[in-house]
PDB file of C-alpha atoms in Angstrom:
ATOM      1  CA  UNK J   1      70.010  77.819 183.834  1.00 54.00           C
ATOM      2  CA  UNK J   2      72.592  76.717 186.327  1.00 54.00           C
ATOM      3  CA  UNK J   3      72.545  77.642 189.974  1.00 53.00           C
ATOM      4  CA  UNK J   4      75.926  79.306 189.643  1.00 54.00           C
ATOM      5  CA  UNK J   5      74.661  81.891 187.120  1.00 53.00           C
ATOM      6  CA  UNK J   6      71.724  82.993 189.212  1.00 55.00           C
ATOM      7  CA  UNK J   7      73.730  84.848 191.930  1.00 55.00           C
ATOM      8  CA  UNK J   8      75.642  86.720 189.244  1.00 57.00           C
ATOM      9  CA  UNK J   9      72.405  88.058 187.785  1.00 56.00           C
ATOM     10  CA  UNK J  10      71.240  89.086 191.285  1.00 57.00           C
ATOM     11  CA  UNK J  11      74.548  90.891 191.790  1.00 56.00           C
ATOM     12  CA  UNK J  12      74.105  92.725 188.478  1.00 54.00           C
ATOM     13  CA  UNK J  13      70.540  93.693 189.425  1.00 50.00           C
ATOM     14  CA  UNK J  14      71.707  95.078 192.763  1.00 50.00           C
ATOM     15  CA  UNK J  15      74.580  96.933 191.088  1.00 50.00           C
ATOM     16  CA  UNK J  16      72.170  98.463 188.537  1.00 55.00           C
ATOM     17  CA  UNK J  17      69.807  99.595 191.313  1.00 54.00           C
ATOM     18  CA  UNK J  18      72.646 101.181 193.279  1.00 45.00           C
ATOM     19  CA  UNK J  19      73.862 102.976 190.157  1.00 52.00           C
ATOM     20  CA  UNK J  20      70.331 104.139 189.341  1.00 49.00           C
ATOM     21  CA  UNK J  21      69.818 105.433 192.886  1.00 46.00           C
ATOM     22  CA  UNK J  22      73.165 107.247 192.714  1.00 47.00           C
ATOM     23  CA  UNK J  23      72.188 108.894 189.415  1.00 42.00           C
ATOM     24  CA  UNK J  24      68.778 109.933 190.815  1.00 41.00           C
ATOM     25  CA  UNK J  25      70.420 111.412 193.912  1.00 44.00           C
ATOM     26  CA  UNK J  26      72.961 113.312 191.786  1.00 45.00           C
ATOM     27  CA  UNK J  27      70.249 114.692 189.481  1.00 41.00           C
ATOM     28  CA  UNK J  28      68.132 115.718 192.464  1.00 43.00           C
ATOM     29  CA  UNK J  29      71.150 117.463 193.983  1.00 45.00           C
ATOM     30  CA  UNK J  30      71.745 119.368 190.758  1.00 41.00           C
ATOM     31  CA  UNK J  31      68.101 120.382 190.495  1.00 43.00           C
ATOM     32  CA  UNK J  32      67.907 121.548 194.091  1.00 44.00           C
ATOM     33  CA  UNK J  33      71.207 123.383 193.665  1.00 46.00           C
ATOM     34  CA  UNK J  34      69.717 125.249 190.712  1.00 46.00           C
ATOM     35  CA  UNK J  35      66.590 126.237 192.591  1.00 44.00           C
ATOM     36  CA  UNK J  36      65.887 129.832 193.478  1.00 49.00           C
ATOM     37  CA  UNK J  37      68.698 131.335 195.566  1.00 55.00           C
ATOM     38  CA  UNK J  38      68.089 132.612 199.062  1.00 69.00           C
ATOM     39  CA  UNK J  39      66.647 136.134 198.903  1.00 84.00           C
ATOM     40  CA  UNK J  40      69.152 138.895 199.648  1.00 94.00           C
ATOM     41  CA  UNK J  41      69.155 142.618 200.182  1.00 96.00           C
ATOM     42  CA  UNK J  42      70.209 144.074 196.871  1.00 97.00           C
ATOM     43  CA  UNK J  43      69.862 147.651 198.123  1.00 98.00           C
ATOM     44  CA  UNK J  44      71.954 149.811 200.428  1.00 97.00           C
ATOM     45  CA  UNK J  45      70.489 150.134 203.919  1.00 97.00           C
ATOM     46  CA  UNK J  46      69.948 153.845 204.660  1.00 97.00           C
ATOM     47  CA  UNK J  47      72.198 155.720 207.073  1.00 97.00           C
ATOM     48  CA  UNK J  48      69.403 158.183 207.883  1.00 97.00           C
ATOM     49  CA  UNK J  49      65.649 158.100 208.239  1.00 97.00           C
ATOM     50  CA  UNK J  50      64.294 161.311 206.746  1.00 95.00           C
ATOM     51  CA  UNK J  51      67.250 163.411 207.848  1.00 95.00           C
ATOM     52  CA  UNK J  52      67.807 161.681 211.200  1.00 97.00           C
ATOM     53  CA  UNK J  53      71.105 159.736 211.253  1.00 97.00           C
ATOM     54  CA  UNK J  54      70.755 156.056 212.111  1.00 97.00           C
ATOM     55  CA  UNK J  55      73.255 153.220 212.305  1.00 96.00           C
ATOM     56  CA  UNK J  56      72.493 151.053 209.258  1.00 97.00           C
ATOM     57  CA  UNK J  57      73.640 148.005 211.222  1.00 97.00           C
ATOM     58  CA  UNK J  58      70.839 148.602 213.734  1.00 98.00           C
ATOM     59  CA  UNK J  59      68.266 149.242 211.004  1.00 98.00           C
ATOM     60  CA  UNK J  60      69.189 146.336 208.719  1.00 97.00           C
ATOM     61  CA  UNK J  61      67.669 143.460 210.765  1.00 97.00           C
ATOM     62  CA  UNK J  62      64.214 145.007 210.382  1.00 97.00           C
ATOM     63  CA  UNK J  63      64.326 145.351 206.589  1.00 98.00           C
ATOM     64  CA  UNK J  64      63.427 142.398 204.373  1.00 97.00           C
ATOM     65  CA  UNK J  65      65.260 141.102 201.335  1.00 97.00           C
ATOM     66  CA  UNK J  66      64.544 142.876 198.095  1.00 97.00           C
ATOM     67  CA  UNK J  67      65.901 144.842 195.179  1.00 97.00           C
ATOM     68  CA  UNK J  68      64.855 148.477 195.618  1.00 98.00           C
ATOM     69  CA  UNK J  69      64.474 150.711 198.633  1.00 98.00           C
ATOM     70  CA  UNK J  70      62.629 153.990 198.848  1.00 98.00           C
ATOM     71  CA  UNK J  71      62.528 156.291 201.875  1.00 98.00           C
ATOM     72  CA  UNK J  72      59.927 159.028 201.893  1.00 97.00           C
ATOM     73  CA  UNK J  73      58.853 161.667 204.362  1.00 97.00           C
ATOM     74  CA  UNK J  74      55.393 163.103 204.882  1.00 97.00           C
ATOM     75  CA  UNK J  75      53.965 165.549 207.393  1.00 96.00           C
ATOM     76  CA  UNK J  76      50.198 164.902 207.352  1.00 95.00           C
ATOM     77  CA  UNK J  77      49.640 167.367 210.218  1.00 95.00           C
ATOM     78  CA  UNK J  78      52.035 169.790 211.945  1.00 94.00           C
ATOM     79  CA  UNK J  79      52.331 167.500 214.982  1.00 95.00           C
ATOM     80  CA  UNK J  80      53.386 164.400 212.990  1.00 96.00           C
ATOM     81  CA  UNK J  81      56.356 163.580 210.771  1.00 97.00           C
ATOM     82  CA  UNK J  82      56.257 160.163 209.124  1.00 97.00           C
ATOM     83  CA  UNK J  83      59.216 158.452 207.523  1.00 98.00           C
ATOM     84  CA  UNK J  84      58.241 155.388 205.525  1.00 98.00           C
ATOM     85  CA  UNK J  85      60.713 152.827 204.191  1.00 98.00           C
ATOM     86  CA  UNK J  86      59.440 150.742 201.270  1.00 98.00           C
ATOM     87  CA  UNK J  87      61.168 147.683 199.848  1.00 98.00           C
ATOM     88  CA  UNK J  88      60.139 146.738 196.309  1.00 98.00           C
ATOM     89  CA  UNK J  89      57.053 148.956 196.615  1.00 97.00           C
ATOM     90  CA  UNK J  90      55.818 147.538 199.943  1.00 97.00           C
ATOM     91  CA  UNK J  91      56.145 149.278 203.285  1.00 96.00           C
ATOM     92  CA  UNK J  92      58.691 147.678 205.554  1.00 98.00           C
ATOM     93  CA  UNK J  93      59.277 150.178 208.364  1.00 98.00           C
ATOM     94  CA  UNK J  94      57.855 153.453 209.657  1.00 97.00           C
ATOM     95  CA  UNK J  95      59.738 155.903 211.834  1.00 97.00           C
ATOM     96  CA  UNK J  96      57.499 158.626 213.235  1.00 96.00           C
ATOM     97  CA  UNK J  97      57.889 161.794 215.249  1.00 98.00           C
ATOM     98  CA  UNK J  98      54.767 162.678 217.218  1.00 97.00           C
ATOM     99  CA  UNK J  99      54.093 165.750 219.339  1.00 98.00           C
ATOM    100  CA  UNK J 100      51.596 164.985 222.127  1.00 97.00           C
ATOM    101  CA  UNK J 101      50.176 167.298 224.781  1.00 97.00           C
ATOM    102  CA  UNK J 102      52.108 167.173 228.059  1.00 95.00           C
ATOM    103  CA  UNK J 103      49.201 165.673 230.013  1.00 94.00           C
ATOM    104  CA  UNK J 104      48.833 162.650 227.709  1.00 94.00           C
ATOM    105  CA  UNK J 105      50.293 159.475 229.188  1.00 90.00           C
ATOM    106  CA  UNK J 106      52.732 157.315 227.285  1.00 89.00           C
ATOM    107  CA  UNK J 107      50.167 154.507 227.534  1.00 87.00           C
ATOM    108  CA  UNK J 108      47.922 156.550 225.229  1.00 91.00           C
ATOM    109  CA  UNK J 109      50.794 157.094 222.813  1.00 92.00           C
ATOM    110  CA  UNK J 110      51.546 153.359 222.870  1.00 90.00           C
ATOM    111  CA  UNK J 111      47.950 152.411 222.014  1.00 88.00           C
ATOM    112  CA  UNK J 112      48.073 154.807 219.039  1.00 89.00           C
ATOM    113  CA  UNK J 113      51.014 152.826 217.612  1.00 86.00           C
ATOM    114  CA  UNK J 114      49.816 149.355 216.590  1.00 79.00           C
ATOM    115  CA  UNK J 115      53.145 147.538 216.762  1.00 76.00           C
ATOM    116  CA  UNK J 116      53.731 148.491 220.394  1.00 76.00           C
ATOM    117  CA  UNK J 117      50.390 147.685 221.984  1.00 66.00           C
ATOM    118  CA  UNK J 118      51.017 143.921 221.823  1.00 67.00           C
ATOM    119  CA  UNK J 119      52.727 142.811 225.036  1.00 68.00           C
ATOM    120  CA  UNK J 120      55.049 145.812 225.290  1.00 74.00           C
ATOM    121  CA  UNK J 121      58.237 145.724 227.274  1.00 80.00           C
ATOM    122  CA  UNK J 122      58.808 148.745 229.459  1.00 80.00           C
ATOM    123  CA  UNK J 123      61.921 150.637 230.311  1.00 77.00           C
ATOM    124  CA  UNK J 124      60.502 153.152 232.745  1.00 77.00           C
ATOM    125  CA  UNK J 125      57.710 155.633 232.126  1.00 81.00           C
ATOM    126  CA  UNK J 126      59.136 156.951 228.861  1.00 92.00           C
ATOM    127  CA  UNK J 127      59.906 153.879 226.730  1.00 93.00           C
ATOM    128  CA  UNK J 128      57.786 150.943 225.556  1.00 93.00           C
ATOM    129  CA  UNK J 129      58.897 148.432 222.935  1.00 93.00           C
ATOM    130  CA  UNK J 130      58.245 145.037 221.376  1.00 91.00           C
ATOM    131  CA  UNK J 131      60.143 143.098 218.732  1.00 92.00           C
ATOM    132  CA  UNK J 132      58.356 145.004 215.972  1.00 93.00           C
ATOM    133  CA  UNK J 133      57.779 148.455 217.422  1.00 94.00           C
ATOM    134  CA  UNK J 134      58.722 151.060 219.962  1.00 95.00           C
ATOM    135  CA  UNK J 135      57.545 154.350 221.461  1.00 95.00           C
ATOM    136  CA  UNK J 136      60.074 156.513 223.277  1.00 96.00           C
ATOM    137  CA  UNK J 137      59.965 160.007 224.753  1.00 97.00           C
ATOM    138  CA  UNK J 138      62.577 162.431 223.438  1.00 98.00           C
ATOM    139  CA  UNK J 139      63.825 163.837 226.741  1.00 96.00           C
ATOM    140  CA  UNK J 140      64.372 167.571 227.198  1.00 95.00           C
ATOM    141  CA  UNK J 141      63.073 168.377 223.714  1.00 96.00           C
ATOM    142  CA  UNK J 142      61.454 171.803 223.547  1.00 94.00           C
ATOM    143  CA  UNK J 143      60.213 173.415 220.378  1.00 96.00           C
ATOM    144  CA  UNK J 144      58.478 176.826 220.299  1.00 95.00           C
ATOM    145  CA  UNK J 145      56.192 175.559 217.526  1.00 95.00           C
ATOM    146  CA  UNK J 146      54.912 172.877 219.903  1.00 96.00           C
ATOM    147  CA  UNK J 147      54.592 174.650 223.270  1.00 95.00           C
ATOM    148  CA  UNK J 148      53.233 172.435 226.070  1.00 96.00           C
ATOM    149  CA  UNK J 149      53.842 169.300 224.015  1.00 97.00           C
ATOM    150  CA  UNK J 150      56.241 166.365 224.340  1.00 98.00           C
ATOM    151  CA  UNK J 151      57.940 164.684 221.399  1.00 98.00           C
ATOM    152  CA  UNK J 152      57.802 160.911 221.040  1.00 98.00           C
ATOM    153  CA  UNK J 153      59.438 158.715 218.454  1.00 97.00           C
ATOM    154  CA  UNK J 154      57.793 155.554 217.258  1.00 96.00           C
ATOM    155  CA  UNK J 155      59.038 152.726 215.099  1.00 97.00           C
ATOM    156  CA  UNK J 156      56.866 150.123 213.404  1.00 96.00           C
ATOM    157  CA  UNK J 157      58.119 147.082 211.513  1.00 96.00           C
ATOM    158  CA  UNK J 158      55.667 145.521 209.059  1.00 94.00           C
ATOM    159  CA  UNK J 159      57.081 141.967 208.937  1.00 94.00           C
ATOM    160  CA  UNK J 160      56.643 140.290 212.324  1.00 92.00           C
ATOM    161  CA  UNK J 161      59.145 137.578 211.276  1.00 94.00           C
ATOM    162  CA  UNK J 162      61.849 140.269 211.496  1.00 95.00           C
ATOM    163  CA  UNK J 163      60.954 141.193 215.084  1.00 92.00           C
ATOM    164  CA  UNK J 164      63.693 141.245 217.705  1.00 94.00           C
ATOM    165  CA  UNK J 165      63.095 142.776 221.127  1.00 93.00           C
ATOM    166  CA  UNK J 166      66.711 143.589 222.051  1.00 95.00           C
ATOM    167  CA  UNK J 167      67.529 144.894 218.548  1.00 96.00           C
ATOM    168  CA  UNK J 168      64.422 147.112 218.618  1.00 96.00           C
ATOM    169  CA  UNK J 169      65.409 148.486 222.018  1.00 95.00           C
ATOM    170  CA  UNK J 170      68.846 149.471 220.635  1.00 97.00           C
ATOM    171  CA  UNK J 171      67.459 150.961 217.416  1.00 98.00           C
ATOM    172  CA  UNK J 172      64.766 152.955 219.220  1.00 97.00           C
ATOM    173  CA  UNK J 173      67.242 154.276 221.785  1.00 97.00           C
ATOM    174  CA  UNK J 174      69.815 155.470 219.254  1.00 98.00           C
ATOM    175  CA  UNK J 175      67.167 156.822 216.869  1.00 98.00           C
ATOM    176  CA  UNK J 176      65.501 158.801 219.673  1.00 98.00           C
ATOM    177  CA  UNK J 177      68.826 160.226 220.843  1.00 98.00           C
ATOM    178  CA  UNK J 178      69.562 161.352 217.259  1.00 98.00           C
ATOM    179  CA  UNK J 179      66.129 163.018 217.063  1.00 98.00           C
ATOM    180  CA  UNK J 180      66.969 164.882 220.291  1.00 98.00           C
ATOM    181  CA  UNK J 181      70.000 166.388 218.503  1.00 97.00           C
ATOM    182  CA  UNK J 182      67.997 167.260 215.359  1.00 96.00           C
ATOM    183  CA  UNK J 183      66.166 170.407 214.244  1.00 93.00           C
ATOM    184  CA  UNK J 184      63.002 169.067 215.883  1.00 95.00           C
ATOM    185  CA  UNK J 185      64.541 170.047 219.243  1.00 95.00           C
ATOM    186  CA  UNK J 186      66.240 173.419 218.574  1.00 92.00           C
TER     187      UNK J 186
END
């Protein structure tokens, strides 16, 4: 074998390796491109939570991806109204109305709502919130069925990865204002 033929073979070997690496990279790109798509919301975000109007744009960040949504209301006791949002059969968000006696402090209400007792932010004596929950007093809400009681709203988000403090503050504020205009406060 002559010395002049040896470099040619080395060039062919390098060319084959480059081509092989290119093919492997292309195949890997195709495989990864065919992998599972990013999860999306395949449902319509509600415009109300159990009869209380809510801006779906404010609610959407707290709801996970999924196919089916179900919103259901329960009233386990006369002083509580629970609105549960399930995505694909798993609870995602709870919006509650809670009547508490006038002499109960908001701190007590906060501790009764698990998503707000973790490092809550405060906006005065009537509003506590975190990225995944909020408790807010419905101001000037009187209901003859709940004499000497105050109405509080609470929101609880199940997935802590969806928490957002400023978004929760906006959602809780607008939700509570809508409750103040509802039949709960005739």
